[in-house]
Amino acid sequence: MTGASNPLPQRLRRVDHLAQRRVGEETIVVDLRQSRVYGFNPAGGELLDALRAGRDTAELAAWAAESGGADLGLFLAELLAAGLVDAGEPADGAEAAPALAGHPSGAPRLLWREEVARVTHQTSPPQAITNPQCQP
């Protein structure tokens, strides 16, 4: 479970600054620090959720072999590069990791990603007859 040039850390966990919800068949993840939104297939969303408490990459490799030999290395490297997971121990108060089970939808995948548009609060000029922008 290593990338072509960079081995994965021994342990991975989902970072704490994500908001995650299931919408239909997809799992939508919002990275609140990087202002990005990601869409995962069901297996990808479940795996990301299972990484909340942290997992050993050896455990993930064994799970991948049992679920049809899906190569998780590239998927996990993609999560790591995007900043959605990091190396390390679970955060204080993290719950126990749920059991990993094979998923009928196949290998976990990141389906899409988008940057969140930055919106500022802007007020219009006062609507007064003396305001030149209100003149015909």
Tab-separated table of N, CA and C in Angstrom:
chain	number	residue	atom	x	y	z
A	1	MET	N	0.828	-1.189	0.000
A	1	MET	CA	0.000	0.000	0.000
A	1	MET	C	0.862	1.238	0.000
A	2	THR	N	1.647	1.379	-0.995
A	2	THR	CA	2.464	2.573	-1.109
A	2	THR	C	2.235	3.189	-2.461
A	3	GLY	N	2.476	4.479	-2.534
A	3	GLY	CA	2.419	5.149	-3.814
A	3	GLY	C	3.678	4.799	-4.588
A	4	ALA	N	3.786	5.290	-5.813
A	4	ALA	CA	4.937	4.977	-6.637
A	4	ALA	C	6.230	5.459	-5.993
A	5	SER	N	6.224	6.639	-5.392
A	5	SER	CA	7.457	7.160	-4.816
A	5	SER	C	7.347	7.450	-3.325
A	6	ASN	N	6.168	7.694	-2.817
A	6	ASN	CA	5.999	8.047	-1.411
A	6	ASN	C	5.214	6.973	-0.678
A	7	PRO	N	5.835	6.341	0.306
A	7	PRO	CA	5.071	5.360	1.082
A	7	PRO	C	4.042	6.069	1.960
A	8	LEU	N	2.956	5.384	2.215
A	8	LEU	CA	1.931	5.937	3.101
A	8	LEU	C	2.403	5.836	4.541
A	9	PRO	N	1.935	6.744	5.397
A	9	PRO	CA	2.266	6.628	6.822
A	9	PRO	C	1.721	5.312	7.376
A	10	GLN	N	2.255	4.897	8.506
A	10	GLN	CA	1.831	3.640	9.122
A	10	GLN	C	0.391	3.720	9.603
A	11	ARG	N	-0.049	4.904	9.986
A	11	ARG	CA	-1.406	5.085	10.499
A	11	ARG	C	-2.011	6.328	9.867
A	12	LEU	N	-3.289	6.241	9.493
A	12	LEU	CA	-4.014	7.374	8.913
A	12	LEU	C	-5.270	7.640	9.717
A	13	ARG	N	-5.653	8.909	9.792
A	13	ARG	CA	-6.927	9.265	10.407
A	13	ARG	C	-7.517	10.441	9.648
A	14	ARG	N	-8.835	10.511	9.668
A	14	ARG	CA	-9.541	11.621	9.031
A	14	ARG	C	-9.299	12.882	9.856
A	15	VAL	N	-9.051	14.000	9.194
A	15	VAL	CA	-8.825	15.245	9.925
A	15	VAL	C	-10.139	15.726	10.531
A	16	ASP	N	-10.033	16.547	11.570
A	16	ASP	CA	-11.215	16.968	12.327
A	16	ASP	C	-11.990	18.119	11.700
A	17	HIS	N	-11.395	18.842	10.760
A	17	HIS	CA	-12.059	20.028	10.219
A	17	HIS	C	-12.883	19.732	8.960
A	18	LEU	N	-13.505	18.564	8.926
A	18	LEU	CA	-14.369	18.188	7.804
A	18	LEU	C	-15.811	18.079	8.262
A	19	ALA	N	-16.720	18.469	7.390
A	19	ALA	CA	-18.146	18.206	7.586
A	19	ALA	C	-18.512	17.151	6.548
A	20	GLN	N	-19.202	16.110	6.968
A	20	GLN	CA	-19.476	14.977	6.088
A	20	GLN	C	-20.938	14.586	6.191
A	21	ARG	N	-21.602	14.460	5.039
A	21	ARG	CA	-23.004	14.041	4.989
A	21	ARG	C	-23.212	13.136	3.780
A	22	ARG	N	-24.135	12.207	3.935
A	22	ARG	CA	-24.513	11.360	2.811
A	22	ARG	C	-25.712	11.990	2.124
A	23	VAL	N	-25.615	12.139	0.814
A	23	VAL	CA	-26.692	12.710	0.005
A	23	VAL	C	-26.950	11.726	-1.127
A	24	GLY	N	-28.073	11.030	-1.048
A	24	GLY	CA	-28.356	9.996	-2.034
A	24	GLY	C	-27.309	8.904	-1.946
A	25	GLU	N	-26.680	8.585	-3.053
A	25	GLU	CA	-25.639	7.556	-3.084
A	25	GLU	C	-24.254	8.115	-2.809
A	26	GLU	N	-24.116	9.432	-2.807
A	26	GLU	CA	-22.800	10.043	-2.615
A	26	GLU	C	-22.594	10.512	-1.187
A	27	THR	N	-21.349	10.579	-0.796
A	27	THR	CA	-20.970	11.215	0.457
A	27	THR	C	-20.317	12.538	0.092
A	28	ILE	N	-20.847	13.618	0.637
A	28	ILE	CA	-20.330	14.959	0.386
A	28	ILE	C	-19.495	15.366	1.593
A	29	VAL	N	-18.282	15.816	1.336
A	29	VAL	CA	-17.361	16.227	2.390
A	29	VAL	C	-16.941	17.665	2.121
A	30	VAL	N	-17.066	18.514	3.142
A	30	VAL	CA	-16.642	19.910	3.038
A	30	VAL	C	-15.412	20.090	3.913
A	31	ASP	N	-14.320	20.525	3.305
A	31	ASP	CA	-13.105	20.856	4.049
A	31	ASP	C	-13.240	22.316	4.453
A	32	LEU	N	-13.474	22.558	5.730
A	32	LEU	CA	-13.770	23.899	6.218
A	32	LEU	C	-12.551	24.805	6.215
A	33	ARG	N	-11.362	24.252	6.226
A	33	ARG	CA	-10.147	25.080	6.206
A	33	ARG	C	-9.719	25.447	4.799
A	34	GLN	N	-9.884	24.545	3.862
A	34	GLN	CA	-9.420	24.790	2.499
A	34	GLN	C	-10.534	25.264	1.571
A	35	SER	N	-11.752	25.360	2.078
A	35	SER	CA	-12.910	25.789	1.283
A	35	SER	C	-13.059	24.947	0.018
A	36	ARG	N	-13.078	23.638	0.206
A	36	ARG	CA	-13.280	22.705	-0.906
A	36	ARG	C	-14.382	21.717	-0.541
A	37	VAL	N	-15.069	21.238	-1.575
A	37	VAL	CA	-16.130	20.250	-1.410
A	37	VAL	C	-15.747	19.036	-2.256
A	38	TYR	N	-15.939	17.848	-1.692
A	38	TYR	CA	-15.583	16.599	-2.363
A	38	TYR	C	-16.798	15.682	-2.401
A	39	GLY	N	-16.913	14.900	-3.462
A	39	GLY	CA	-17.961	13.896	-3.573
A	39	GLY	C	-17.346	12.513	-3.714
A	40	PHE	N	-17.786	11.575	-2.875
A	40	PHE	CA	-17.257	10.214	-2.875
A	40	PHE	C	-18.359	9.223	-3.200
A	41	ASN	N	-17.972	8.095	-3.807
A	41	ASN	CA	-18.930	7.011	-3.981
A	41	ASN	C	-19.205	6.407	-2.600
A	42	PRO	N	-20.226	5.535	-2.462
A	42	PRO	CA	-20.567	5.004	-1.134
A	42	PRO	C	-19.391	4.341	-0.412
A	43	ALA	N	-18.596	3.562	-1.122
A	43	ALA	CA	-17.459	2.894	-0.477
A	43	ALA	C	-16.424	3.911	-0.002
A	44	GLY	N	-16.192	4.951	-0.786
A	44	GLY	CA	-15.242	5.992	-0.391
A	44	GLY	C	-15.708	6.751	0.833
A	45	GLY	N	-17.005	7.068	0.884
A	45	GLY	CA	-17.551	7.767	2.045
A	45	GLY	C	-17.480	6.930	3.306
A	46	GLU	N	-17.786	5.644	3.181
A	46	GLU	CA	-17.730	4.766	4.352
A	46	GLU	C	-16.299	4.578	4.841
A	47	LEU	N	-15.362	4.477	3.911
A	47	LEU	CA	-13.969	4.328	4.316
A	47	LEU	C	-13.472	5.603	4.997
A	48	LEU	N	-13.809	6.760	4.451
A	48	LEU	CA	-13.398	8.022	5.075
A	48	LEU	C	-13.995	8.138	6.472
A	49	ASP	N	-15.252	7.726	6.624
A	49	ASP	CA	-15.886	7.750	7.940
A	49	ASP	C	-15.180	6.790	8.905
A	50	ALA	N	-14.774	5.630	8.400
A	50	ALA	CA	-14.077	4.654	9.244
A	50	ALA	C	-12.701	5.155	9.669
A	51	LEU	N	-12.158	6.129	8.957
A	51	LEU	CA	-10.846	6.679	9.304
A	51	LEU	C	-10.921	7.744	10.392
A	52	ARG	N	-12.125	8.070	10.874
A	52	ARG	CA	-12.258	9.066	11.951
A	52	ARG	C	-11.415	8.706	13.163
A	53	ALA	N	-11.452	7.462	13.542
A	53	ALA	CA	-10.740	7.020	14.737
A	53	ALA	C	-9.296	6.631	14.437
A	54	GLY	N	-8.909	6.641	13.182
A	54	GLY	CA	-7.557	6.251	12.806
A	54	GLY	C	-7.480	4.765	12.500
A	55	ARG	N	-6.689	4.420	11.518
A	55	ARG	CA	-6.505	3.019	11.108
A	55	ARG	C	-5.057	2.799	10.713
A	56	ASP	N	-4.569	1.603	10.977
A	56	ASP	CA	-3.253	1.209	10.481
A	56	ASP	C	-3.381	0.903	9.001
A	57	THR	N	-2.387	1.311	8.212
A	57	THR	CA	-2.446	1.040	6.781
A	57	THR	C	-2.373	-0.462	6.502
A	58	ALA	N	-1.735	-1.232	7.391
A	58	ALA	CA	-1.706	-2.693	7.224
A	58	ALA	C	-3.118	-3.267	7.341
A	59	GLU	N	-3.916	-2.739	8.269
A	59	GLU	CA	-5.310	-3.175	8.422
A	59	GLU	C	-6.109	-2.835	7.166
A	60	LEU	N	-5.860	-1.652	6.611
A	60	LEU	CA	-6.556	-1.246	5.391
A	60	LEU	C	-6.155	-2.124	4.210
A	61	ALA	N	-4.886	-2.501	4.132
A	61	ALA	CA	-4.424	-3.380	3.055
A	61	ALA	C	-5.090	-4.747	3.152
A	62	ALA	N	-5.218	-5.275	4.374
A	62	ALA	CA	-5.878	-6.571	4.570
A	62	ALA	C	-7.343	-6.481	4.175
A	63	TRP	N	-8.001	-5.381	4.545
A	63	TRP	CA	-9.398	-5.180	4.175
A	63	TRP	C	-9.549	-5.124	2.663
A	64	ALA	N	-8.635	-4.409	1.990
A	64	ALA	CA	-8.697	-4.291	0.530
A	64	ALA	C	-8.548	-5.655	-0.131
A	65	ALA	N	-7.660	-6.491	0.394
A	65	ALA	CA	-7.463	-7.829	-0.170
A	65	ALA	C	-8.712	-8.687	0.007
A	66	GLU	N	-9.376	-8.568	1.166
A	66	GLU	CA	-10.598	-9.342	1.426
A	66	GLU	C	-11.762	-8.865	0.575
A	67	SER	N	-11.778	-7.567	0.216
A	67	SER	CA	-12.905	-7.033	-0.544
A	67	SER	C	-12.695	-7.067	-2.044
A	68	GLY	N	-11.867	-7.942	-2.514
A	68	GLY	CA	-11.712	-8.070	-3.952
A	68	GLY	C	-10.396	-7.515	-4.462
A	69	GLY	N	-9.487	-7.215	-3.566
A	69	GLY	CA	-8.165	-6.782	-3.991
A	69	GLY	C	-8.095	-5.368	-4.522
A	70	ALA	N	-9.049	-4.532	-4.148
A	70	ALA	CA	-9.016	-3.144	-4.610
A	70	ALA	C	-7.732	-2.481	-4.132
A	71	ASP	N	-7.066	-1.749	-5.028
A	71	ASP	CA	-5.836	-1.053	-4.652
A	71	ASP	C	-6.199	0.234	-3.939
A	72	LEU	N	-6.065	0.202	-2.637
A	72	LEU	CA	-6.400	1.365	-1.827
A	72	LEU	C	-5.282	2.376	-1.779
A	73	GLY	N	-4.083	1.989	-2.154
A	73	GLY	CA	-2.933	2.879	-2.052
A	73	GLY	C	-3.142	4.208	-2.745
A	74	LEU	N	-3.634	4.174	-3.980
A	74	LEU	CA	-3.840	5.421	-4.726
A	74	LEU	C	-4.941	6.267	-4.104
A	75	PHE	N	-6.016	5.615	-3.657
A	75	PHE	CA	-7.120	6.348	-3.027
A	75	PHE	C	-6.647	7.026	-1.748
A	76	LEU	N	-5.925	6.286	-0.902
A	76	LEU	CA	-5.439	6.860	0.354
A	76	LEU	C	-4.405	7.951	0.103
A	77	ALA	N	-3.554	7.770	-0.905
A	77	ALA	CA	-2.579	8.812	-1.251
A	77	ALA	C	-3.299	10.074	-1.723
A	78	GLU	N	-4.408	9.899	-2.449
A	78	GLU	CA	-5.200	11.043	-2.904
A	78	GLU	C	-5.825	11.774	-1.714
A	79	LEU	N	-6.348	11.023	-0.742
A	79	LEU	CA	-6.904	11.641	0.467
A	79	LEU	C	-5.827	12.398	1.241
A	80	LEU	N	-4.657	11.803	1.340
A	80	LEU	CA	-3.542	12.424	2.060
A	80	LEU	C	-3.098	13.704	1.355
A	81	ALA	N	-2.964	13.658	0.031
A	81	ALA	CA	-2.546	14.837	-0.739
A	81	ALA	C	-3.572	15.962	-0.647
A	82	ALA	N	-4.857	15.606	-0.562
A	82	ALA	CA	-5.919	16.619	-0.465
A	82	ALA	C	-6.049	17.179	0.945
A	83	GLY	N	-5.370	16.570	1.906
A	83	GLY	CA	-5.449	17.047	3.282
A	83	GLY	C	-6.680	16.561	4.024
A	84	LEU	N	-7.333	15.508	3.524
A	84	LEU	CA	-8.530	14.979	4.171
A	84	LEU	C	-8.190	13.963	5.259
A	85	VAL	N	-7.016	13.378	5.170
A	85	VAL	CA	-6.510	12.485	6.211
A	85	VAL	C	-5.089	12.917	6.534
A	86	ASP	N	-4.631	12.540	7.714
A	86	ASP	CA	-3.244	12.799	8.072
A	86	ASP	C	-2.688	11.605	8.825
A	87	ALA	N	-1.390	11.636	9.032
A	87	ALA	CA	-0.739	10.565	9.773
A	87	ALA	C	-0.878	10.869	11.249
A	88	GLY	N	-1.173	9.865	12.031
A	88	GLY	CA	-1.196	10.119	13.457
A	88	GLY	C	-2.273	9.385	14.195
A	89	GLU	N	-2.278	9.676	15.469
A	89	GLU	CA	-3.214	9.054	16.389
A	89	GLU	C	-4.554	9.778	16.339
A	90	PRO	N	-5.622	9.110	16.784
A	90	PRO	CA	-6.928	9.768	16.809
A	90	PRO	C	-6.933	10.943	17.766
A	91	ALA	N	-7.807	11.890	17.496
A	91	ALA	CA	-7.949	13.051	18.368
A	91	ALA	C	-8.509	12.618	19.716
A	92	ASP	N	-8.291	13.441	20.738
A	92	ASP	CA	-8.838	13.149	22.063
A	92	ASP	C	-10.345	12.982	21.972
A	93	GLY	N	-10.865	11.964	22.616
A	93	GLY	CA	-12.302	11.731	22.647
A	93	GLY	C	-12.843	11.050	21.403
A	94	ALA	N	-11.966	10.603	20.501
A	94	ALA	CA	-12.442	9.933	19.291
A	94	ALA	C	-13.048	8.589	19.665
A	95	GLU	N	-14.115	8.242	18.974
A	95	GLU	CA	-14.781	6.975	19.256
A	95	GLU	C	-14.023	5.821	18.619
A	96	ALA	N	-14.357	4.620	19.023
A	96	ALA	CA	-13.700	3.433	18.482
A	96	ALA	C	-14.006	3.302	16.997
A	97	ALA	N	-13.057	2.761	16.274
A	97	ALA	CA	-13.212	2.610	14.833
A	97	ALA	C	-14.247	1.539	14.519
A	98	PRO	N	-15.195	1.833	13.615
A	98	PRO	CA	-16.167	0.811	13.220
A	98	PRO	C	-15.479	-0.264	12.386
A	99	ALA	N	-16.087	-1.426	12.338
A	99	ALA	CA	-15.525	-2.522	11.559
A	99	ALA	C	-15.583	-2.181	10.075
A	100	LEU	N	-14.548	-2.565	9.356
A	100	LEU	CA	-14.531	-2.381	7.909
A	100	LEU	C	-15.206	-3.583	7.271
A	101	ALA	N	-16.090	-3.335	6.337
A	101	ALA	CA	-16.769	-4.415	5.630
A	101	ALA	C	-16.661	-4.155	4.136
A	102	GLY	N	-16.698	-5.217	3.358
A	102	GLY	CA	-16.677	-5.052	1.911
A	102	GLY	C	-17.899	-4.272	1.454
A	103	HIS	N	-17.766	-3.549	0.367
A	103	HIS	CA	-18.873	-2.727	-0.108
A	103	HIS	C	-19.298	-3.186	-1.491
A	104	PRO	N	-20.613	-3.356	-1.714
A	104	PRO	CA	-21.079	-3.854	-3.007
A	104	PRO	C	-20.802	-2.903	-4.165
A	105	SER	N	-20.547	-1.624	-3.884
A	105	SER	CA	-20.330	-0.678	-4.983
A	105	SER	C	-18.894	-0.691	-5.476
A	106	GLY	N	-18.061	-1.548	-4.932
A	106	GLY	CA	-16.697	-1.663	-5.430
A	106	GLY	C	-15.705	-0.836	-4.643
A	107	ALA	N	-14.644	-0.470	-5.323
A	107	ALA	CA	-13.535	0.240	-4.688
A	107	ALA	C	-13.936	1.659	-4.309
A	108	PRO	N	-13.390	2.165	-3.205
A	108	PRO	CA	-13.669	3.551	-2.823
A	108	PRO	C	-13.068	4.510	-3.844
A	109	ARG	N	-13.833	5.554	-4.172
A	109	ARG	CA	-13.368	6.519	-5.180
A	109	ARG	C	-13.806	7.923	-4.826
A	110	LEU	N	-12.937	8.864	-5.150
A	110	LEU	CA	-13.282	10.274	-5.118
A	110	LEU	C	-13.876	10.585	-6.483
A	111	LEU	N	-15.143	11.004	-6.514
A	111	LEU	CA	-15.838	11.229	-7.778
A	111	LEU	C	-15.614	12.629	-8.338
A	112	TRP	N	-15.577	13.625	-7.465
A	112	TRP	CA	-15.412	15.008	-7.911
A	112	TRP	C	-14.922	15.876	-6.761
A	113	ARG	N	-14.420	17.046	-7.110
A	113	ARG	CA	-14.015	18.045	-6.119
A	113	ARG	C	-14.219	19.431	-6.715
A	114	GLU	N	-14.585	20.370	-5.860
A	114	GLU	CA	-14.809	21.749	-6.292
A	114	GLU	C	-14.361	22.699	-5.203
A	115	GLU	N	-13.925	23.864	-5.622
A	115	GLU	CA	-13.594	24.909	-4.668
A	115	GLU	C	-14.878	25.664	-4.339
A	116	VAL	N	-15.042	26.012	-3.077
A	116	VAL	CA	-16.218	26.759	-2.644
A	116	VAL	C	-16.012	28.216	-3.028
A	117	ALA	N	-17.027	28.817	-3.633
A	117	ALA	CA	-16.942	30.232	-4.003
A	117	ALA	C	-16.917	31.081	-2.747
A	118	ARG	N	-16.057	32.042	-2.750
A	118	ARG	CA	-15.981	32.963	-1.614
A	118	ARG	C	-17.018	34.060	-1.816
A	119	VAL	N	-17.838	34.267	-0.813
A	119	VAL	CA	-18.895	35.268	-0.880
A	119	VAL	C	-18.657	36.271	0.232
A	120	THR	N	-18.749	37.526	-0.111
A	120	THR	CA	-18.602	38.561	0.910
A	120	THR	C	-19.944	39.227	1.128
A	121	HIS	N	-20.103	39.772	2.289
A	121	HIS	CA	-21.328	40.499	2.602
A	121	HIS	C	-21.152	41.919	2.089
A	122	GLN	N	-21.956	42.284	1.143
A	122	GLN	CA	-21.835	43.612	0.560
A	122	GLN	C	-23.208	44.256	0.569
A	123	THR	N	-23.251	45.488	1.008
A	123	THR	CA	-24.519	46.206	1.017
A	123	THR	C	-24.549	47.167	-0.151
A	124	SER	N	-25.717	47.418	-0.641
A	124	SER	CA	-25.855	48.372	-1.742
A	124	SER	C	-25.816	49.786	-1.173
A	125	PRO	N	-25.511	50.766	-2.028
A	125	PRO	CA	-25.492	52.140	-1.533
A	125	PRO	C	-26.887	52.555	-1.074
A	126	PRO	N	-26.946	53.491	-0.171
A	126	PRO	CA	-28.258	53.933	0.312
A	126	PRO	C	-29.147	54.390	-0.843
A	127	GLN	N	-30.384	54.041	-0.756
A	127	GLN	CA	-31.348	54.402	-1.794
A	127	GLN	C	-31.935	55.772	-1.460
A	128	ALA	N	-31.185	56.788	-1.791
A	128	ALA	CA	-31.640	58.156	-1.523
A	128	ALA	C	-31.582	58.949	-2.818
A	129	ILE	N	-32.437	59.932	-2.942
A	129	ILE	CA	-32.487	60.741	-4.156
A	129	ILE	C	-31.173	61.483	-4.382
A	130	THR	N	-30.430	61.716	-3.307
A	130	THR	CA	-29.156	62.419	-3.442
A	130	THR	C	-28.023	61.495	-3.875
A	131	ASN	N	-28.259	60.211	-3.862
A	131	ASN	CA	-27.241	59.256	-4.291
A	131	ASN	C	-27.193	59.257	-5.816
A	132	PRO	N	-26.021	59.539	-6.425
A	132	PRO	CA	-25.944	59.598	-7.892
A	132	PRO	C	-26.278	58.275	-8.569
A	133	GLN	N	-26.096	57.156	-7.881
A	133	GLN	CA	-26.418	55.865	-8.486
A	133	GLN	C	-27.920	55.646	-8.602
A	134	CYS	N	-28.697	56.442	-7.898
A	134	CYS	CA	-30.150	56.301	-7.951
A	134	CYS	C	-30.782	57.263	-8.957
A	135	GLN	N	-29.977	58.068	-9.610
A	135	GLN	CA	-30.498	59.030	-10.585
A	135	GLN	C	-30.784	58.325	-11.906
A	136	PRO	N	-31.829	58.739	-12.606
A	136	PRO	CA	-32.156	58.107	-13.895
A	136	PRO	C	-31.170	58.425	-14.984
